[in-house]
Short mmCIF file of C-alpha atoms in Angstrom, two decimals:
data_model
loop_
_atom_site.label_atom_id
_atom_site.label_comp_id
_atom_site.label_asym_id
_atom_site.label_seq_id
_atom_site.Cartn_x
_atom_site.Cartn_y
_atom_site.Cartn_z
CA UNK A 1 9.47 -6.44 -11.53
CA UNK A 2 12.15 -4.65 -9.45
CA UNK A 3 15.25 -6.09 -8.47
CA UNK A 4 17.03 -6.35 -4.52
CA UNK A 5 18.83 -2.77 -5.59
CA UNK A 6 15.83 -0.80 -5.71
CA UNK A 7 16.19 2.26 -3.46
CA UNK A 8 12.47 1.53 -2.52
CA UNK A 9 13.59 -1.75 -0.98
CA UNK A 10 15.94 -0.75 1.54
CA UNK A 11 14.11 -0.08 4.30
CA UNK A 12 12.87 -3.05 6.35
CA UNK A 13 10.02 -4.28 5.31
CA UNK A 14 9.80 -8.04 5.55
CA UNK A 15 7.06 -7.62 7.61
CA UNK A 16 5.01 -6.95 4.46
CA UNK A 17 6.06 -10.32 2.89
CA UNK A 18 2.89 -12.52 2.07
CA UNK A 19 0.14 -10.01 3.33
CA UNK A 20 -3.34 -9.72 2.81
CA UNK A 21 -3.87 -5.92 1.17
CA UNK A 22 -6.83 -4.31 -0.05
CA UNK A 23 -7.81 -1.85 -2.55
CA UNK A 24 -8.84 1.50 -1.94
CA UNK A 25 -8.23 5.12 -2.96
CA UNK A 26 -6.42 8.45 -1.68
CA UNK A 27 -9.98 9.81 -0.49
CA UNK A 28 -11.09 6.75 1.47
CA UNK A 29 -7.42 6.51 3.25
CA UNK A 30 -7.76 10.86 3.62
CA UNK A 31 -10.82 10.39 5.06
CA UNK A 32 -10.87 7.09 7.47
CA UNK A 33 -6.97 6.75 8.30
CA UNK A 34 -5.23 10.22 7.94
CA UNK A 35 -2.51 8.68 10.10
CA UNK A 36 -1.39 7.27 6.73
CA UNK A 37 0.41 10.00 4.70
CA UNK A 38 2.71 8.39 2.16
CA UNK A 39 3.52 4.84 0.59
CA UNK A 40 5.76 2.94 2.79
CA UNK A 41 8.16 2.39 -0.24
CA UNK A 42 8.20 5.34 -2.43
CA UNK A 43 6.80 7.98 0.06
CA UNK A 44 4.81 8.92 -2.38
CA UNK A 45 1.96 11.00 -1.04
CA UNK A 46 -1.36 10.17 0.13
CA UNK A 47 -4.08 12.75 -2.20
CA UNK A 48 -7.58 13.16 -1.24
CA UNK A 49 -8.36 11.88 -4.41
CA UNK A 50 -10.72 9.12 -5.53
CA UNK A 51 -8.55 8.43 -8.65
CA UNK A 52 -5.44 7.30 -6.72
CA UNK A 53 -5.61 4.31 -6.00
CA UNK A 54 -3.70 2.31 -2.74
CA UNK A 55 -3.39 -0.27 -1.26
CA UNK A 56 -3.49 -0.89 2.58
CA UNK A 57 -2.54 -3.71 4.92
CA UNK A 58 -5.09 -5.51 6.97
CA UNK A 59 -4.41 -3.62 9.95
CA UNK A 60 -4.25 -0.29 8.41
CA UNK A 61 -0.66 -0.02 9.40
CA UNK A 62 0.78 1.19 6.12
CA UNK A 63 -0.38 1.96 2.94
CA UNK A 64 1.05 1.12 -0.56
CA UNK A 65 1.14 3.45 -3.87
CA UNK A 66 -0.17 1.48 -6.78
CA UNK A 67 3.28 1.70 -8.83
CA UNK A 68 5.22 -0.05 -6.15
CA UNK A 69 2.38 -2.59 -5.84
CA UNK A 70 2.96 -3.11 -9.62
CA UNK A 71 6.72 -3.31 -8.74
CA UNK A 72 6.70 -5.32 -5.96
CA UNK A 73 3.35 -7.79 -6.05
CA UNK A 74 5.43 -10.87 -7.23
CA UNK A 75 8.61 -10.30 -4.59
CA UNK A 76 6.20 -10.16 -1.57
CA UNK A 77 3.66 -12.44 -2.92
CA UNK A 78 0.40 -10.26 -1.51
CA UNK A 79 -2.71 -11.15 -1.30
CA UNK A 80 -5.14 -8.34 -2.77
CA UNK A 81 -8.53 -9.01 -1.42
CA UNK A 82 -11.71 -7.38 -2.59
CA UNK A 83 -11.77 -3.88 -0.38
CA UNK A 84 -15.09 -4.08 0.56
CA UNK A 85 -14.23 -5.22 4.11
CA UNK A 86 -11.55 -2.84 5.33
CA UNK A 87 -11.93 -2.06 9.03
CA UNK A 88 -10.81 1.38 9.46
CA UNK A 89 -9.08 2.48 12.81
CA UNK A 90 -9.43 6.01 13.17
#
């Protein structure tokens, strides 16, 4: 678990605190919400790739890398739900 001084963690991003995310992959987000490019912590980039694997907010509003879901699952307290019912908004 990362601590308050993590770089990641200095933008705002309370919002995120006790969300519902699901699963998914690089390809899914590439091909049903290319309007999400990088992790909203790390930046890391968004692959068309069915081996990396995200995770996305309800809304499809951001989209997390799976190390800083590692890092951060216990400070925000998420939700992870099963995936299978992401709404896409293209």
């Amino acid at each position: 678990m990362s601590n308050n001084k993590d770089w990641r963690l200095q933008k705002n991003v309370e919002y995120l605190k006790s969300v519902d995310l699901n699963p998914t992959d690089g390809e899914e987000i590439v091909n049903n919400a290319p309007h999400l490019k990088q992790c909203i912590f790390c930046l890391d980039k968004v692959m068309n790739s069915p081996y990396q694997r995200w995770f996305v907010t309800i809304d499809c509003a951001c989209c997390i890398c799976e190390n800083c879901y590692s890092d951060f699952n216990e400070i925000f307290e998420w939700k992870t739900l099963d995936g299978w019912d992401i709404e896409w908004k293209n």
